[in-house]
Short mmCIF file of C-alpha atoms and ligand atoms in Angstrom, two decimals:
data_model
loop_
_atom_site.label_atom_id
_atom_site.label_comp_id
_atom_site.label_asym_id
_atom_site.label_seq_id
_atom_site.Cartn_x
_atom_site.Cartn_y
_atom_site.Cartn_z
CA UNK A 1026 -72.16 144.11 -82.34
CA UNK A 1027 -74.74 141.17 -82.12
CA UNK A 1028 -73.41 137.89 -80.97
CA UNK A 1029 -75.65 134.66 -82.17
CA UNK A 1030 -78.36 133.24 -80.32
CA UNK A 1031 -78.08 129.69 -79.08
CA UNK A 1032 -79.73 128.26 -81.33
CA UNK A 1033 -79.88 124.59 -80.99
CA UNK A 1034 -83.75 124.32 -79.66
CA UNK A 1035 -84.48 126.61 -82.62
CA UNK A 1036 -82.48 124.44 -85.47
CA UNK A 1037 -85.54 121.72 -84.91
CA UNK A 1038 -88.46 123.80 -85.13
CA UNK A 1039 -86.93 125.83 -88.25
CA UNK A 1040 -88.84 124.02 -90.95
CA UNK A 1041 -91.79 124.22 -88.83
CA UNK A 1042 -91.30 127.77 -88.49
CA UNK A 1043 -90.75 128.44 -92.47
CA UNK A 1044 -93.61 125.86 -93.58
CA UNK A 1045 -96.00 127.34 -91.15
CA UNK A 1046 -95.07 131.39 -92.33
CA UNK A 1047 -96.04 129.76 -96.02
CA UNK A 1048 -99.18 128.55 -94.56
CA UNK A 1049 -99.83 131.68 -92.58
CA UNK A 1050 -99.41 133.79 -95.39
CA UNK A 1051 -101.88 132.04 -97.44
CA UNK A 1052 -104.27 131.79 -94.79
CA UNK A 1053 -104.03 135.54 -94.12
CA UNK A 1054 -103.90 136.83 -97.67
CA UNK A 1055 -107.12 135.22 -98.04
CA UNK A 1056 -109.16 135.89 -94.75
CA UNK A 1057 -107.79 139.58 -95.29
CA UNK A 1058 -109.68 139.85 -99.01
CA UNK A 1059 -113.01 139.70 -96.63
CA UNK A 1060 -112.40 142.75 -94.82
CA UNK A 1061 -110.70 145.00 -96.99
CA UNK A 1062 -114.28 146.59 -98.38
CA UNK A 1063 -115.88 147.18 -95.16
CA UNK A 1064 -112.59 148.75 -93.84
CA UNK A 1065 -112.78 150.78 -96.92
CA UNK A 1066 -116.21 152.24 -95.84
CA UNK A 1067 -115.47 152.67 -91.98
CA UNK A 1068 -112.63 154.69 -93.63
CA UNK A 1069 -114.30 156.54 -95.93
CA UNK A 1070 -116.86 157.27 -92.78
CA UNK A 1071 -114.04 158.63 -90.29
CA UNK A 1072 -112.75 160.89 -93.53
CA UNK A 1073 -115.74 162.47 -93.88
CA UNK A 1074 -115.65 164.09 -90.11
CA UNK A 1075 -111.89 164.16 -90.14
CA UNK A 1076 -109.81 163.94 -93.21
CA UNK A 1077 -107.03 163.18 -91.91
CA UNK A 1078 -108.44 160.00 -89.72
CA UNK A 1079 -106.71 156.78 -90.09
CA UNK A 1080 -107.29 153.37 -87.84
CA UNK A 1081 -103.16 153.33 -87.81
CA UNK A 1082 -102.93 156.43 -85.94
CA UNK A 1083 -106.67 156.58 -84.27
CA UNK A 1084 -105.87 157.02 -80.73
CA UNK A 1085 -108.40 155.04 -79.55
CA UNK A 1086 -106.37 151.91 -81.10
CA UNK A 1087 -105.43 150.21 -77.88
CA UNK A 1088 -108.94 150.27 -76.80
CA UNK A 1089 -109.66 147.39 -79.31
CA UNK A 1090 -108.16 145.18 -76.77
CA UNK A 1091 -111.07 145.87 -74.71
CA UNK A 1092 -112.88 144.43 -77.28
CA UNK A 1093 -111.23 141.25 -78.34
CA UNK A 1094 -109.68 140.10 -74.98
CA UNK A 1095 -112.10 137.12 -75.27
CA UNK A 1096 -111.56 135.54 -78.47
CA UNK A 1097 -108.32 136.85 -78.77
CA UNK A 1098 -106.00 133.71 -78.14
CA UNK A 1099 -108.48 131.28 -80.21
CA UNK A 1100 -107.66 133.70 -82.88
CA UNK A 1101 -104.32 134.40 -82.24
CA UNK A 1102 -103.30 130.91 -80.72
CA UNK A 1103 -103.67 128.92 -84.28
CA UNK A 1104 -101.68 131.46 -86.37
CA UNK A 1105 -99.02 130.96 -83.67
CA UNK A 1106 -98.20 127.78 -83.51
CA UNK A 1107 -98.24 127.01 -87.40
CA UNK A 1108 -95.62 129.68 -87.10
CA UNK A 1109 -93.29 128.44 -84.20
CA UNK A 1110 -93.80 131.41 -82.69
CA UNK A 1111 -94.27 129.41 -79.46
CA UNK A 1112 -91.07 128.30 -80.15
CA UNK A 1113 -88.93 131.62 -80.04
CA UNK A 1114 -91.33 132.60 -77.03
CA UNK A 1115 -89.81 129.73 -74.78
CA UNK A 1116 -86.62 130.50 -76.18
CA UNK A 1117 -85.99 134.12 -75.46
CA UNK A 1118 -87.79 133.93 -72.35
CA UNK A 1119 -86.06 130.26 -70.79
CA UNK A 1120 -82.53 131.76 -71.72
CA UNK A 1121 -82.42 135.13 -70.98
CA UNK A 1122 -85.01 135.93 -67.96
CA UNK A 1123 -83.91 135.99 -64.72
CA UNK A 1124 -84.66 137.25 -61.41
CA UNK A 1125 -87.32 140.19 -61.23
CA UNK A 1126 -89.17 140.30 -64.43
CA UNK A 1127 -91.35 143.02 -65.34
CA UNK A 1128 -93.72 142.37 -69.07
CA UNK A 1129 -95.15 144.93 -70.35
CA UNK A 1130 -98.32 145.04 -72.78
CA UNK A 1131 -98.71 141.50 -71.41
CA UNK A 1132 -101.92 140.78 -72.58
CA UNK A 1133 -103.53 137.46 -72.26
CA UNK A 1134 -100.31 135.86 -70.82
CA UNK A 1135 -99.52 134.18 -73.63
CA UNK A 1136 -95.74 133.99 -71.94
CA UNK A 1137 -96.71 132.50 -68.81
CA UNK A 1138 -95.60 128.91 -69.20
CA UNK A 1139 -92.39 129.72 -70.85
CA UNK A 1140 -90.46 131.23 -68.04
CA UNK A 1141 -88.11 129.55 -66.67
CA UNK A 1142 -89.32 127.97 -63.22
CA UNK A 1143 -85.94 129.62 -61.35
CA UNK A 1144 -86.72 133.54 -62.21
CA UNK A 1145 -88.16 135.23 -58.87
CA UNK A 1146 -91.12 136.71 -60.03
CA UNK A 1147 -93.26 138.21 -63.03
CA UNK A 1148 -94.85 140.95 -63.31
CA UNK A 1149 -97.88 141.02 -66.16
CA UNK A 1150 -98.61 144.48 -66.94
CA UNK A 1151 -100.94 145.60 -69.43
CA UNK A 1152 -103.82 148.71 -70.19
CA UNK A 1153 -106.51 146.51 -71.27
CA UNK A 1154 -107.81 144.63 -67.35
CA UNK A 1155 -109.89 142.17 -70.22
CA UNK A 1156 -106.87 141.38 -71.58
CA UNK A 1157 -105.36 141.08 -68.18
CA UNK A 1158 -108.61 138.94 -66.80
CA UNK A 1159 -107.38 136.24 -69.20
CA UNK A 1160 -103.91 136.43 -68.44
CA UNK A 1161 -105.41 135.49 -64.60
CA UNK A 1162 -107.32 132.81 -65.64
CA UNK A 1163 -104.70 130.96 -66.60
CA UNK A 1164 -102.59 131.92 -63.53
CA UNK A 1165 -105.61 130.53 -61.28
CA UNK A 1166 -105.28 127.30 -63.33
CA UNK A 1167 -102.43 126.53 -63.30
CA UNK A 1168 -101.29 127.54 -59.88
CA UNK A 1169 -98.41 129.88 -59.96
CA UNK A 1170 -98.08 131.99 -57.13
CA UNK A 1171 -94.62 133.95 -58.31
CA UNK A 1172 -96.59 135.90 -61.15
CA UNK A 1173 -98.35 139.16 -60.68
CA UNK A 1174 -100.76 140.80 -62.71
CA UNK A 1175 -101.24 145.04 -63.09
CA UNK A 1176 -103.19 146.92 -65.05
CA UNK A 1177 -100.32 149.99 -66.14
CA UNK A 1178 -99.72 152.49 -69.26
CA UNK A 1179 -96.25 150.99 -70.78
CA UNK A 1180 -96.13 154.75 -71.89
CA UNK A 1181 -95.26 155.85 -67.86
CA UNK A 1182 -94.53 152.49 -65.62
CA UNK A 1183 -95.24 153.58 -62.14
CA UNK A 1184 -91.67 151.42 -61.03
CA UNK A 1185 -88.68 153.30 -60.14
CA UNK A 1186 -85.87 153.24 -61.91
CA UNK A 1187 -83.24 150.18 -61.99
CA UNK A 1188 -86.31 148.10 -60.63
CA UNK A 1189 -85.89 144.62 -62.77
CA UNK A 1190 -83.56 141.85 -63.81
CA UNK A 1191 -85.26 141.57 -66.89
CA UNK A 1192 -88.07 143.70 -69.04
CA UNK A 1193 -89.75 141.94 -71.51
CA UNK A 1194 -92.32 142.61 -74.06
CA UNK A 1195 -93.55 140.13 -77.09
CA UNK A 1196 -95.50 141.95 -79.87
CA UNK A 1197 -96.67 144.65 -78.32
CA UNK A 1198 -94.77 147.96 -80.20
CA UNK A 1199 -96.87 147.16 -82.84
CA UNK A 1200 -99.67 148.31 -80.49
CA UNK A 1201 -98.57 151.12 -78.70
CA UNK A 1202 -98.78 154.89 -80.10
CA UNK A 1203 -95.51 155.71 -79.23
CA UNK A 1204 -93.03 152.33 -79.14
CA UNK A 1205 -89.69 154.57 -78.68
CA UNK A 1206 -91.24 156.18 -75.55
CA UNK A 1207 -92.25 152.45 -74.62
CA UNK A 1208 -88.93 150.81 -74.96
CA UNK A 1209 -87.40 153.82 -73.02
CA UNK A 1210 -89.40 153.15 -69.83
CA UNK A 1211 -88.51 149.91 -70.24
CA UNK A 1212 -85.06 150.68 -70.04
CA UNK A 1213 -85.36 152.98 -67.48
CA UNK A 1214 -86.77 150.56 -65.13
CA UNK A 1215 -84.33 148.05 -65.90
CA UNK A 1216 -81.29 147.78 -63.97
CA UNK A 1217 -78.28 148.51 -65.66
CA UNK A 1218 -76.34 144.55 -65.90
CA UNK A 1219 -80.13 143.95 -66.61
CA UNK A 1220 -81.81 143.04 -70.12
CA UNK A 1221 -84.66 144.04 -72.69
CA UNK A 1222 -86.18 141.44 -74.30
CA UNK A 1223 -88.25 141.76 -77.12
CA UNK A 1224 -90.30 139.66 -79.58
CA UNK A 1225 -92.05 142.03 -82.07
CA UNK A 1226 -93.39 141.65 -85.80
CA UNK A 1227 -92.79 144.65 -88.02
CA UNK A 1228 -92.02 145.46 -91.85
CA UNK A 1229 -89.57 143.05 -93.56
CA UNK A 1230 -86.44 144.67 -95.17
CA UNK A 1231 -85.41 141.63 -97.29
CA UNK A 1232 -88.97 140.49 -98.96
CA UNK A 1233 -90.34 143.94 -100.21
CA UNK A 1234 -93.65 141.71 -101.55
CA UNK A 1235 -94.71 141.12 -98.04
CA UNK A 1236 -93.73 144.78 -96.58
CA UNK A 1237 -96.36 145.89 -99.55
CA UNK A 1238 -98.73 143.78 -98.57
CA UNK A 1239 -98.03 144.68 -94.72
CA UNK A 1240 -98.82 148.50 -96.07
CA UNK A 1241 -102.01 147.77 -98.35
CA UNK A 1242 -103.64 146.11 -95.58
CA UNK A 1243 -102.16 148.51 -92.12
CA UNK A 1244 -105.64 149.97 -92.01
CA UNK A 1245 -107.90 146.86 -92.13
CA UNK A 1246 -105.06 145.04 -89.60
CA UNK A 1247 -105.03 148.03 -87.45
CA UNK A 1248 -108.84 148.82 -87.26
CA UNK A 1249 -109.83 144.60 -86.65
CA UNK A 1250 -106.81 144.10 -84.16
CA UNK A 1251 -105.22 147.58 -82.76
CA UNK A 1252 -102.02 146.36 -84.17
CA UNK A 1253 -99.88 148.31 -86.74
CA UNK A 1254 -97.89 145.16 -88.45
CA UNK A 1255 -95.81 147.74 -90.75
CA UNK A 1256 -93.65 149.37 -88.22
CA UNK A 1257 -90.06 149.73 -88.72
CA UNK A 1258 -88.70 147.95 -85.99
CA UNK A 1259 -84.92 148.90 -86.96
CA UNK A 1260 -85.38 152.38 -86.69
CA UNK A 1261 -87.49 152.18 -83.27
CA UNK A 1262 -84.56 150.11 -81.74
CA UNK A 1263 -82.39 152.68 -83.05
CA UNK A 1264 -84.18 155.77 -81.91
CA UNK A 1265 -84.25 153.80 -78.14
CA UNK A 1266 -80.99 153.36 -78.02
CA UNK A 1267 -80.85 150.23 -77.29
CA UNK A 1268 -77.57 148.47 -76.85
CA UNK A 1269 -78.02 145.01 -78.88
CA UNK A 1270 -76.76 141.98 -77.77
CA UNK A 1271 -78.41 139.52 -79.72
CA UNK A 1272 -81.24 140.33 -83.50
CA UNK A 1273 -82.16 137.84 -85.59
CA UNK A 1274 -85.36 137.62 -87.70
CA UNK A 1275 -87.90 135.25 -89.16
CA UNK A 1276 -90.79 134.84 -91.05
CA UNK A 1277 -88.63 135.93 -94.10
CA UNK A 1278 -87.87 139.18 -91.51
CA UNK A 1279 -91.06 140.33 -90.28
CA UNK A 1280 -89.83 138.73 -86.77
CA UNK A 1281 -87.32 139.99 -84.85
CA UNK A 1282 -86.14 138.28 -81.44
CA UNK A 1283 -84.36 140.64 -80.21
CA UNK A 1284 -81.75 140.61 -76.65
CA UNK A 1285 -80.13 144.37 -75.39
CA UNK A 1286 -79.03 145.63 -72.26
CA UNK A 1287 -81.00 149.30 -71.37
CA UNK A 1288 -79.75 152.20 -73.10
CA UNK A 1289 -77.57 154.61 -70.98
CA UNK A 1290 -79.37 157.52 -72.54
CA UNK A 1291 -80.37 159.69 -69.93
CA UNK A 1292 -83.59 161.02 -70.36
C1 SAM B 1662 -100.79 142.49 -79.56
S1 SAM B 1662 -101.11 142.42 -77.86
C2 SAM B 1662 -99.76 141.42 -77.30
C3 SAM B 1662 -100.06 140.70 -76.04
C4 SAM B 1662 -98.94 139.79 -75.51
N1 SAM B 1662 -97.76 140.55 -75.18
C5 SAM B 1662 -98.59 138.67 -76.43
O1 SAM B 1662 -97.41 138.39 -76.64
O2 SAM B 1662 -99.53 138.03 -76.95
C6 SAM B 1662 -100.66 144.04 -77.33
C7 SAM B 1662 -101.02 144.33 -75.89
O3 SAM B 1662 -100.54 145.64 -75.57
C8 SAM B 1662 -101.48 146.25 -74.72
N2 SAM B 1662 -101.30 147.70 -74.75
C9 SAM B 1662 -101.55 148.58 -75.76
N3 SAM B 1662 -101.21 149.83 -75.40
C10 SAM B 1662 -100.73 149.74 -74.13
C11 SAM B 1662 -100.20 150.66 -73.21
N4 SAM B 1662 -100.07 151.98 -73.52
N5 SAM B 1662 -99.79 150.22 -72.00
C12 SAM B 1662 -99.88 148.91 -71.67
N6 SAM B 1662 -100.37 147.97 -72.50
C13 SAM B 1662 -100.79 148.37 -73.72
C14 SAM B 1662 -102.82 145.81 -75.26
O4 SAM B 1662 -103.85 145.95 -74.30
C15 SAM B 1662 -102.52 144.35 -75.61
O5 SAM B 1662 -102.81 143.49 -74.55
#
């Protein structure tokens, strides 16, 4: 049973949060009209080698990373903060990290200054070494000697098992082929009185417009950003097993900040 998040630095930046989704989804519905055609053709390009090809499930999909690492929180950085998400970042990550910290799918750091200053140390482990190359650049600037950066597959961690305090990953099952073999790694290397903590985007099971709109555009999303926005997050959680201590979702549920403690599933 999920107990409620502390939500009192949240309550202020709620507005923020809703106003800015409103704004977001204008802004996207409209930049995504541009793309949709020459998607359509890249598509129609793949299908005539392989019928069955499709950006959501192209294999290759992570390598975009590779390919956006430097524009890639310009892009990403505006959308965020009309949405709060900074917000739920410092949130999950100042109340619920602690000690070792492993993040997987890390990317450009984008977590870096919300942890709290008493955790031991971070780990920043991602595929993509561009990706990772930014996440150092703003570890050089800022001086902060108790974060590490790896480039790892989240899909085998080389840790042993019961290694960290806390595992955390923010938007990243979206991006990985398989997110339940993801989340069980995580779990594995988490110590048991340990936690998962997750901030992921997915398909929203109370606004059906915007899951439709999620599924017309997967292919465009997934081929420009190697991210499949339509997953169903409830049913990877599930399929984890996952123990939940804390869900709740925003951006009329396409959000979910999510707290568990490893699941005792042995693999
Ligand atoms: C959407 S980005 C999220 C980055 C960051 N976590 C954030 O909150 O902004 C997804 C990241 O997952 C990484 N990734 C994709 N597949 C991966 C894998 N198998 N192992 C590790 N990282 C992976 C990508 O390189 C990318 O940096």
């Amino acid at each position: 049973m999920a107990n409620k998040v502390p939500r009192a630095p949240l309550i202020v930046g709620g507005g923020l949060v809703y106003a800015g989704a409103c704004a977001l989804a204008f802004s996207v519905f409209n930049s995504g009209n541009k793309n949709v055609k020459e998607t359509n053709q890249h598509l129609e390009a793949h299908r005539e080698k392989d019928p069955n090809f499709s950006f959501v499930s192209d294999p290759c999909r992570a390598c975009r990373f590779q390919n956006v690492a430097n524009k890639y929180d310009k892009e990403i950085g505006r959308d965020e903060s009309v949405m709060g998400i900074n917000l739920l970042r410092r949130s999950l990550l100042y109340f619920h990290s602690k000690g070792l910290v492993l993040e997987v799918g890390a990317g450009t750091g984008r977590n870096v200054d919300f942890y709290p200053s008493a955790v031991d140390r971070v780990v920043l482990m991602d595929l993509s070494d561009k990706m990772l190359a930014e996440a150092k650049k703003k570890l050089y600037k800022d001086q902060k000697p108790q974060f590490a950066c790896v480039v790892g597959d989240s899909t085998s961690l080389d840790f042993p098992d019961d290694s960290f305090d806390s595992v955390v990953d923010t938007f990243g099952l979206c991006s990985y082929d398989d997110p339940v073999v993801v989340l069980k790694e995580m779990s594995r290397v988490c110590k048991p009185d340990g936690k998962i903590l997750l901030l992921e985007h997915g398909r929203s099971k109370t606004w059906d417009s915007i899951t439709q709109y999620l599924d017309r555009n997967a292919e465009r999303h997934a081929r420009n950003w190697g991210c499949v926005w339509n997953r169903d997050l409830d049913r990877i959680l599930e399929e984890a097993g996952l123990r939940l201590e804390t869900l709740t979702t925003w951006h009329f549920g396409t959000t979910y900040y999510v707290v568990c403690k490893p699941s005792n599933i042995t693999q």
